[in-house]
Coordinates of C-alpha atoms in Angstrom, one line a residue:
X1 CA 0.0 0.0 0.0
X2 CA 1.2 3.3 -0.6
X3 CA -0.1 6.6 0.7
X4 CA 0.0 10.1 -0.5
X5 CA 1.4 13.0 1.7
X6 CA -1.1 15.5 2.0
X7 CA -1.4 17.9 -1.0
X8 CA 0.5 21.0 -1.7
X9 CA 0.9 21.9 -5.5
X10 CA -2.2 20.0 -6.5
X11 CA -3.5 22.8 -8.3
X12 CA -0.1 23.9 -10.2
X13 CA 1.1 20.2 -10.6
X14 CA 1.6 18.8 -14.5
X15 CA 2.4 15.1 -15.4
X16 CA 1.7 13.3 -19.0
X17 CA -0.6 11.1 -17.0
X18 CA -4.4 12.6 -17.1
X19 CA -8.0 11.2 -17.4
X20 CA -7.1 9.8 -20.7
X21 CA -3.6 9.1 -20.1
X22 CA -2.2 5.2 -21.0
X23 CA -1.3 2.5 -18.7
X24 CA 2.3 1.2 -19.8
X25 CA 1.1 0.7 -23.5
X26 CA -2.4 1.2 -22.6
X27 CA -5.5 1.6 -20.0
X28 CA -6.1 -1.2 -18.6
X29 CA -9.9 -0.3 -17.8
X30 CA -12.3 0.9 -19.7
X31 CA -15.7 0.0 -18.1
X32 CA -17.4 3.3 -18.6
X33 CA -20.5 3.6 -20.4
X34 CA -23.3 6.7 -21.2
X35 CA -21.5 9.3 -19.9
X36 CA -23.2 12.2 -17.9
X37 CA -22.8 15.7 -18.8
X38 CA -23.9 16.7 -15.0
X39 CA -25.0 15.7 -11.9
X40 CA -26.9 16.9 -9.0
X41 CA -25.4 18.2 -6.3
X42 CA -28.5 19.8 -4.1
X43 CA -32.0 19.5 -5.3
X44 CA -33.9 20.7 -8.2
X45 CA -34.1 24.4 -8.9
X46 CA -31.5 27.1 -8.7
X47 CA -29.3 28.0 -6.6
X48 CA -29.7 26.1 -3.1
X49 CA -27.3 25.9 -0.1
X50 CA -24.9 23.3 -0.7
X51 CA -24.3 22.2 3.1
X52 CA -28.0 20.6 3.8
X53 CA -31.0 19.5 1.9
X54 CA -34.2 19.1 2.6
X55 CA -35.7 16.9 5.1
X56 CA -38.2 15.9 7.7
X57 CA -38.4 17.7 10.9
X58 CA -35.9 16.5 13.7
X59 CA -37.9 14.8 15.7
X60 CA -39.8 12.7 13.3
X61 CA -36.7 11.9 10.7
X62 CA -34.8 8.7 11.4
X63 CA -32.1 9.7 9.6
X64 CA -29.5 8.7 12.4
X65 CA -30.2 5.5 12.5
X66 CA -28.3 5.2 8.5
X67 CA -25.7 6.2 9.8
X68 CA -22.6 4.7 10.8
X69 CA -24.0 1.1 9.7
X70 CA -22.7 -1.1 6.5
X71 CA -25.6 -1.3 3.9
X72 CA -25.8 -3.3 0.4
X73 CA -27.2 -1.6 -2.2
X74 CA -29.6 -2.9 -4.5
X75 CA -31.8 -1.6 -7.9
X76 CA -35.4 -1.7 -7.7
X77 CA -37.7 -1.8 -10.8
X78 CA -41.3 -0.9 -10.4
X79 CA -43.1 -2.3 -7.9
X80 CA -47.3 -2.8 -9.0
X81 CA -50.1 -2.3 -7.7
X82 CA -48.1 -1.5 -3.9
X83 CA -50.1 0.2 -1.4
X84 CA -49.4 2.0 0.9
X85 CA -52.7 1.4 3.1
X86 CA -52.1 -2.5 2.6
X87 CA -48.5 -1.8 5.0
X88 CA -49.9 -4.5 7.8
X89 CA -51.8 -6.9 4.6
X90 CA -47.4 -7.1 3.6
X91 CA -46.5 -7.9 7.0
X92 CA -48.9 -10.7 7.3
X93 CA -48.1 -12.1 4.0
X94 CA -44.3 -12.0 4.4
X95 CA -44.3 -13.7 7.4
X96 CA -46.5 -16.3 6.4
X97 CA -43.9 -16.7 3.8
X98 CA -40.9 -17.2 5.8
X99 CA -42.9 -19.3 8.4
X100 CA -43.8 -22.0 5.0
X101 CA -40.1 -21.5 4.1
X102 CA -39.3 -22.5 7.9
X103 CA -41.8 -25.9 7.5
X104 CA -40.7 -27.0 4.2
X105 CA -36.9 -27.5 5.5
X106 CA -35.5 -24.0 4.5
X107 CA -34.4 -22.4 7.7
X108 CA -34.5 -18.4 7.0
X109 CA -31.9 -17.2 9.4
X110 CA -28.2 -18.1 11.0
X111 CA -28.2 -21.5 12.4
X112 CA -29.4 -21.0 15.7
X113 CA -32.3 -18.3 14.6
X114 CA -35.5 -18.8 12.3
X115 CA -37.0 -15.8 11.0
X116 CA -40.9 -15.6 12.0
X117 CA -42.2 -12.4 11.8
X118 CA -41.8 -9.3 9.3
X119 CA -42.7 -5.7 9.5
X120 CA -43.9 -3.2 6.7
X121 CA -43.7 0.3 8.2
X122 CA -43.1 4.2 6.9
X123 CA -39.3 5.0 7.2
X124 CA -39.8 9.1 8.2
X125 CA -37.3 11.5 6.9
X126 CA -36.1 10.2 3.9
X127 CA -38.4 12.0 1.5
X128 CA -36.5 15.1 -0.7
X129 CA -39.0 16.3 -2.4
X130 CA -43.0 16.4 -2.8
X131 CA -43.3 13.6 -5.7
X132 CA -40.8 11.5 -3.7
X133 CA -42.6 8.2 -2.7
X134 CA -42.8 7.2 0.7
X135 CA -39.9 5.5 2.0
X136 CA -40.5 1.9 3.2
X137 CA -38.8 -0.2 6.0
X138 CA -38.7 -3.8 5.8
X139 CA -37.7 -5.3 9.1
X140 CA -37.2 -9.1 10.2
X141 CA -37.4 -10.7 13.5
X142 CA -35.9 -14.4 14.6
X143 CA -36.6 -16.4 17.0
X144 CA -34.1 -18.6 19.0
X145 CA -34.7 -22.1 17.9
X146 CA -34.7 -23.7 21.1
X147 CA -37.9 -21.7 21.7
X148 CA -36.4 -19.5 24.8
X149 CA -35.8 -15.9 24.4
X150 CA -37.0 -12.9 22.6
X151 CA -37.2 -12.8 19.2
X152 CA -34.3 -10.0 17.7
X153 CA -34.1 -8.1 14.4
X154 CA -32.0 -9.8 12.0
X155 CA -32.6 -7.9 8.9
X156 CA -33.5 -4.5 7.9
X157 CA -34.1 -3.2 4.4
X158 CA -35.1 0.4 3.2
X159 CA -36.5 1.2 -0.1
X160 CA -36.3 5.0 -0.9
X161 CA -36.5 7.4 -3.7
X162 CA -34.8 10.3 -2.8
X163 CA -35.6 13.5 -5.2
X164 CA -36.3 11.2 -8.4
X165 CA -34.5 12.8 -11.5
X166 CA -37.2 14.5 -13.6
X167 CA -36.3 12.4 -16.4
X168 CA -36.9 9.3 -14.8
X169 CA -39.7 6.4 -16.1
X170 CA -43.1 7.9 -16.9
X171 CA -45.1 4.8 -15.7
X172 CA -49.2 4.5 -14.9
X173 CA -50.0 5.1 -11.1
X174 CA -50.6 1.5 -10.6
X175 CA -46.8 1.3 -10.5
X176 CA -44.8 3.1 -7.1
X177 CA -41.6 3.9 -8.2
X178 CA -38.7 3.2 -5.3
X179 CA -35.2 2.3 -6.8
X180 CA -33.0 1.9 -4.0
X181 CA -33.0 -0.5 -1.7
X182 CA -30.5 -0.8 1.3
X183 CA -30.3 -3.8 3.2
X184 CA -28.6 -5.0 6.5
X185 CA -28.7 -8.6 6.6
X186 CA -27.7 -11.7 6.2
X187 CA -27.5 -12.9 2.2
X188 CA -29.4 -16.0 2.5
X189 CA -32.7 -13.9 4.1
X190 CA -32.4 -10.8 2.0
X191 CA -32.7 -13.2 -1.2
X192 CA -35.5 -14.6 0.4
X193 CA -37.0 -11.6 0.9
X194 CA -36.1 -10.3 -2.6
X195 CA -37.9 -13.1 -4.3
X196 CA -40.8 -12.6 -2.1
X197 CA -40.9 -9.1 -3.6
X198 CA -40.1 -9.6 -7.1
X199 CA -43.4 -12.7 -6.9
X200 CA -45.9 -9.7 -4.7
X201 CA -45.2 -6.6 -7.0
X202 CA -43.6 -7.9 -10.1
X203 CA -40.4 -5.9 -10.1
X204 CA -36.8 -7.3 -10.6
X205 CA -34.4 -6.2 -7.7
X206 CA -30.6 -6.5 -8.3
X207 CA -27.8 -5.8 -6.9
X208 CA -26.0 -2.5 -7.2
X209 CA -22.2 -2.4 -8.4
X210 CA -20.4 0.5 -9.2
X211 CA -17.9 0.9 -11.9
X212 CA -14.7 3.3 -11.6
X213 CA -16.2 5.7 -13.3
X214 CA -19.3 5.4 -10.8
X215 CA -16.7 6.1 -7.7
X216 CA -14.8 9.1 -9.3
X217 CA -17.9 10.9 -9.7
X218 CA -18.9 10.6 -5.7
X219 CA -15.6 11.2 -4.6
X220 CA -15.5 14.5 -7.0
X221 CA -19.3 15.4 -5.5
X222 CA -18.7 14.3 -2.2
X223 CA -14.9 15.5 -1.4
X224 CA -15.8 19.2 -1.2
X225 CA -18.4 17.9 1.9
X226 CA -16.8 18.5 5.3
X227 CA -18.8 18.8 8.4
X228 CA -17.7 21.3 11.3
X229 CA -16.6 18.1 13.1
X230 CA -15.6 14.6 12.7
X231 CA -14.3 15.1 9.3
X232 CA -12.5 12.3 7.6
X233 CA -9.3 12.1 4.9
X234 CA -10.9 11.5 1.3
X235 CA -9.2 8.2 0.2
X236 CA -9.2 6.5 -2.8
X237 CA -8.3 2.5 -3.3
X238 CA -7.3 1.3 -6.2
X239 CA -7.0 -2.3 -7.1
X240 CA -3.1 -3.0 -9.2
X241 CA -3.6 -5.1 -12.1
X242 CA -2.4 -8.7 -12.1
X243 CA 1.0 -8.2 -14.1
X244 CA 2.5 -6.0 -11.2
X245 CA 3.9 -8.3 -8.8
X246 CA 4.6 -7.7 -5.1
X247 CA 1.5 -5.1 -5.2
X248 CA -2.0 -5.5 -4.5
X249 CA -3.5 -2.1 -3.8
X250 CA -2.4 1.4 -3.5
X251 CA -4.6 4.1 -1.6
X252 CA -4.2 7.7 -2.1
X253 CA -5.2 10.2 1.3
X254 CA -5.5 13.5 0.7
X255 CA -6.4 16.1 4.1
X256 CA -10.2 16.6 4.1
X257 CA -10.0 20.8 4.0
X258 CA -6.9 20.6 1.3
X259 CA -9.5 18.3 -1.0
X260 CA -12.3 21.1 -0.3
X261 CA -10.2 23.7 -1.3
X262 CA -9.3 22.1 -4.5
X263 CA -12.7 20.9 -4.7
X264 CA -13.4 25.3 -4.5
X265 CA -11.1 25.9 -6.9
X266 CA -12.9 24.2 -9.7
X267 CA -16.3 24.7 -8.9
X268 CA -19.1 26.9 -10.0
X269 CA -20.6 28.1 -6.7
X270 CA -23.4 29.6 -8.9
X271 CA -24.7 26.1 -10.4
X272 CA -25.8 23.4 -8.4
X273 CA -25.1 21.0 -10.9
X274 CA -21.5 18.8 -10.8
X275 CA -20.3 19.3 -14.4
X276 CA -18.6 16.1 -16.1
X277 CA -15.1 19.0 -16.8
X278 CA -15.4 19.8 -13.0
X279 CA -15.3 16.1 -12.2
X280 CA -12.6 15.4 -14.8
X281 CA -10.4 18.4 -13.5
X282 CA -11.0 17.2 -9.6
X283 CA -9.8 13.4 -10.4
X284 CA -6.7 15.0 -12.9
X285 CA -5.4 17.1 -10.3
X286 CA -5.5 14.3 -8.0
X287 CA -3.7 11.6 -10.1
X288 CA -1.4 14.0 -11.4
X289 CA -0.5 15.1 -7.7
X290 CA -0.1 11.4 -7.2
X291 CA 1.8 10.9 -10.5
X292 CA 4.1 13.8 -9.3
X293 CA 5.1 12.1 -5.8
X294 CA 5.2 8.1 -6.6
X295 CA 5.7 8.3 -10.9
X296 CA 2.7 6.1 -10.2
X297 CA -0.4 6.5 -13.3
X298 CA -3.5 5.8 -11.2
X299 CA -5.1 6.0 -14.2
X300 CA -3.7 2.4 -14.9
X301 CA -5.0 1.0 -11.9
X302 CA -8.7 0.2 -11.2
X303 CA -10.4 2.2 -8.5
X304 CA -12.6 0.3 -5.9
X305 CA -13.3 2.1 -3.0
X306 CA -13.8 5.7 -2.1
X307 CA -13.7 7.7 1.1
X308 CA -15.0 10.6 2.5
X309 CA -16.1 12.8 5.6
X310 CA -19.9 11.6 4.4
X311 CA -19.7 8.4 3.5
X312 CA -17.8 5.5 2.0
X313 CA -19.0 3.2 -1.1
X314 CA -17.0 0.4 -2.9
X315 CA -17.6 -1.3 -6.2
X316 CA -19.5 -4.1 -4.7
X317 CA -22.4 -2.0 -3.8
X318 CA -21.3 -1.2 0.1
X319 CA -22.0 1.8 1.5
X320 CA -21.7 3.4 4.9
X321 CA -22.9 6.9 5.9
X322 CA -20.9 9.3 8.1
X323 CA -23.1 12.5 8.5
X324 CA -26.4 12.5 9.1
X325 CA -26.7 15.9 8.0
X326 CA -25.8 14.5 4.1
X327 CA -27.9 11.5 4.0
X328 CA -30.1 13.0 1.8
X329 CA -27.1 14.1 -0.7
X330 CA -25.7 11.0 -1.2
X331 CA -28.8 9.3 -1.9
X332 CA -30.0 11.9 -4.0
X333 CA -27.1 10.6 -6.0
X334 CA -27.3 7.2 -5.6
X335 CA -31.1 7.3 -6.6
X336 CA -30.1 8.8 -10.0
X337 CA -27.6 6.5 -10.6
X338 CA -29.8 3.5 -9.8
X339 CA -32.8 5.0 -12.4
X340 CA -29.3 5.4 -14.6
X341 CA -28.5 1.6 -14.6
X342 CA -32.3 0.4 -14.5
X343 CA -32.7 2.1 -18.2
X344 CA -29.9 0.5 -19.3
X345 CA -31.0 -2.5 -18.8

């Protein structure tokens, strides 16, 4: 592993490298696809304060209990004919679900658990703006199976739609539109409870990966975000490819306040839109300032795993949130790049 030394001619600093510069012969990695002119950085409109975004009142949001947990991410089509009146109708039907699961021989849980009971209920707080659907919590209970003791939670899943892009599906009302889902649970249950909702409201849920390209955008967004207190050192992993031996990774730390002020130094404070030259100048600087140090080209190596004061994502589809107060940001984004890989399909 190598690391960085914190920035200090990152804006002045010139290599051959670049966002299109060549591995050895050539890139290695190419797994970009429709490129985005711009992204959203606040919510729709003009100019908005970059520092919050909108949310429920404090004492109803449960925005705090995101953060500071491991969630998998996955993609959620359509769901039809969901209801939001029907909440306890879902509970019932789940459970009776994991309970026939349980009697045919398939034990939903860890080894000493069964899963018996399952929850529908409003998630409060994660709603960004008015045509946002309601978010929805899915949570899990087990039972000990000796019979003693009180059941426990053992899964929770939240499926959100956080300030929709306006150019998202145009689908009939039957159809409630929620394409993230973040789960905390073990895999065996959550692709239980997957199928079960792919069979009630035939929609296809998969799981979320993100591709370089995916993980230079947030750190580009996200690097610039750095709360009063408890702020973190952006960091970005890269994987080395297979010919280099004696290397598997190298990770690149820059100082959270010297990344914001390279992150001011590019951006339009007037837009509230992430351009795709800001993002390009933001990740050049940075490999270049690496390039300058090391005579390392990052842009050879295949990046995995970013870091910042608000929250940390890899390519598998993990995520972890840092600040409450930026929830709502990073899965604004997330949201859009969810509807993103759902079209594609």
């Amino acid at each position: 592993m190598a690391e960085c030394t914190p920035l200090s001619q990152i804006t002045n600093t010139t290599s051959s490298t670049g966002r299109g510069g060549r591995s050895w012969t050539q890139r290695q990695h190419t797994p970009y696809t429709r490129t985005p002119r711009s992204r959203r950085l606040t919510g729709q409109g003009k100019t908005v304060p970059l520092a919050r975004t909108p949310q429920a009142p404090r004492t109803l949001s449960r925005i705090k209990e995101l953060v500071n947990k491991t969630w998998r991410l996955y993609k959620v089509t359509p769901l039809y004919k969901f209801d939001l009146g029907s909440l306890r109708k879902y509970s019932r039907l789940l459970s009776a679900h994991l309970d026939a699961e349980y009697r045919k021989g398939i034990a939903v849980g860890v080894e000493s658990e069964v899963a018996d009971s399952a929850r529908f209920s409003l998630f409060k707080g994660l709603k960004g703006a008015s045509g946002d659907s309601d978010a929805i919590e899915i949570t899990v209970k087990a039972k000990p199976k000796s019979g003693q003791g009180e059941s426990k939670v053992v899964l929770s899943a939240i499926l959100c739609s956080v300030q929709l892009p306006d150019d998202a599906f145009l689908f009939p009302e039957s159809f409630t539109f929620l394409p993230v889902m973040m789960v905390k649970g073990g895999v065996g249950l959550t692709k239980q409870i997957v199928s079960w909702l792919e069979h009630q409201f035939d929609c296809h849920i998969t799981h979320m990966s993100f591709s370089p390209y995916d993980l230079s955008w947030m750190v580009a967004m996200w690097g610039g975000c750095v709360p009063e207190t408890n702020s973190k050192p952006v960091e970005m992993m890269y994987t080395v490819p297979k010919e280099v031996e004696g290397l598997s990774r190298i990770t690149m730390t820059i100082d959270a306040k010297v990344c914001k002020e390279l992150w001011d130094s590019i951006r339009d404070p007037t837009n509230n839109r992430f351009t795709e030259e800001e993002e390009a100048a933001f990740i050049k600087s940075l490999e270049s300032h690496f390039f300058y140090h090391f005579k390392v080209k990052l842009t050879a190596m295949y990046l995995n795993r970013v870091v910042t004061s608000i929250a940390v994502v890899d390519s598998s589809g993990r995520i972890k949130f840092y600040s409450d107060d930026h929830v709502h940001r990073v899965l604004r984004h997330i949201t859009e790049v969810a509807v993103e890989q759902i079209q594609q399909k």
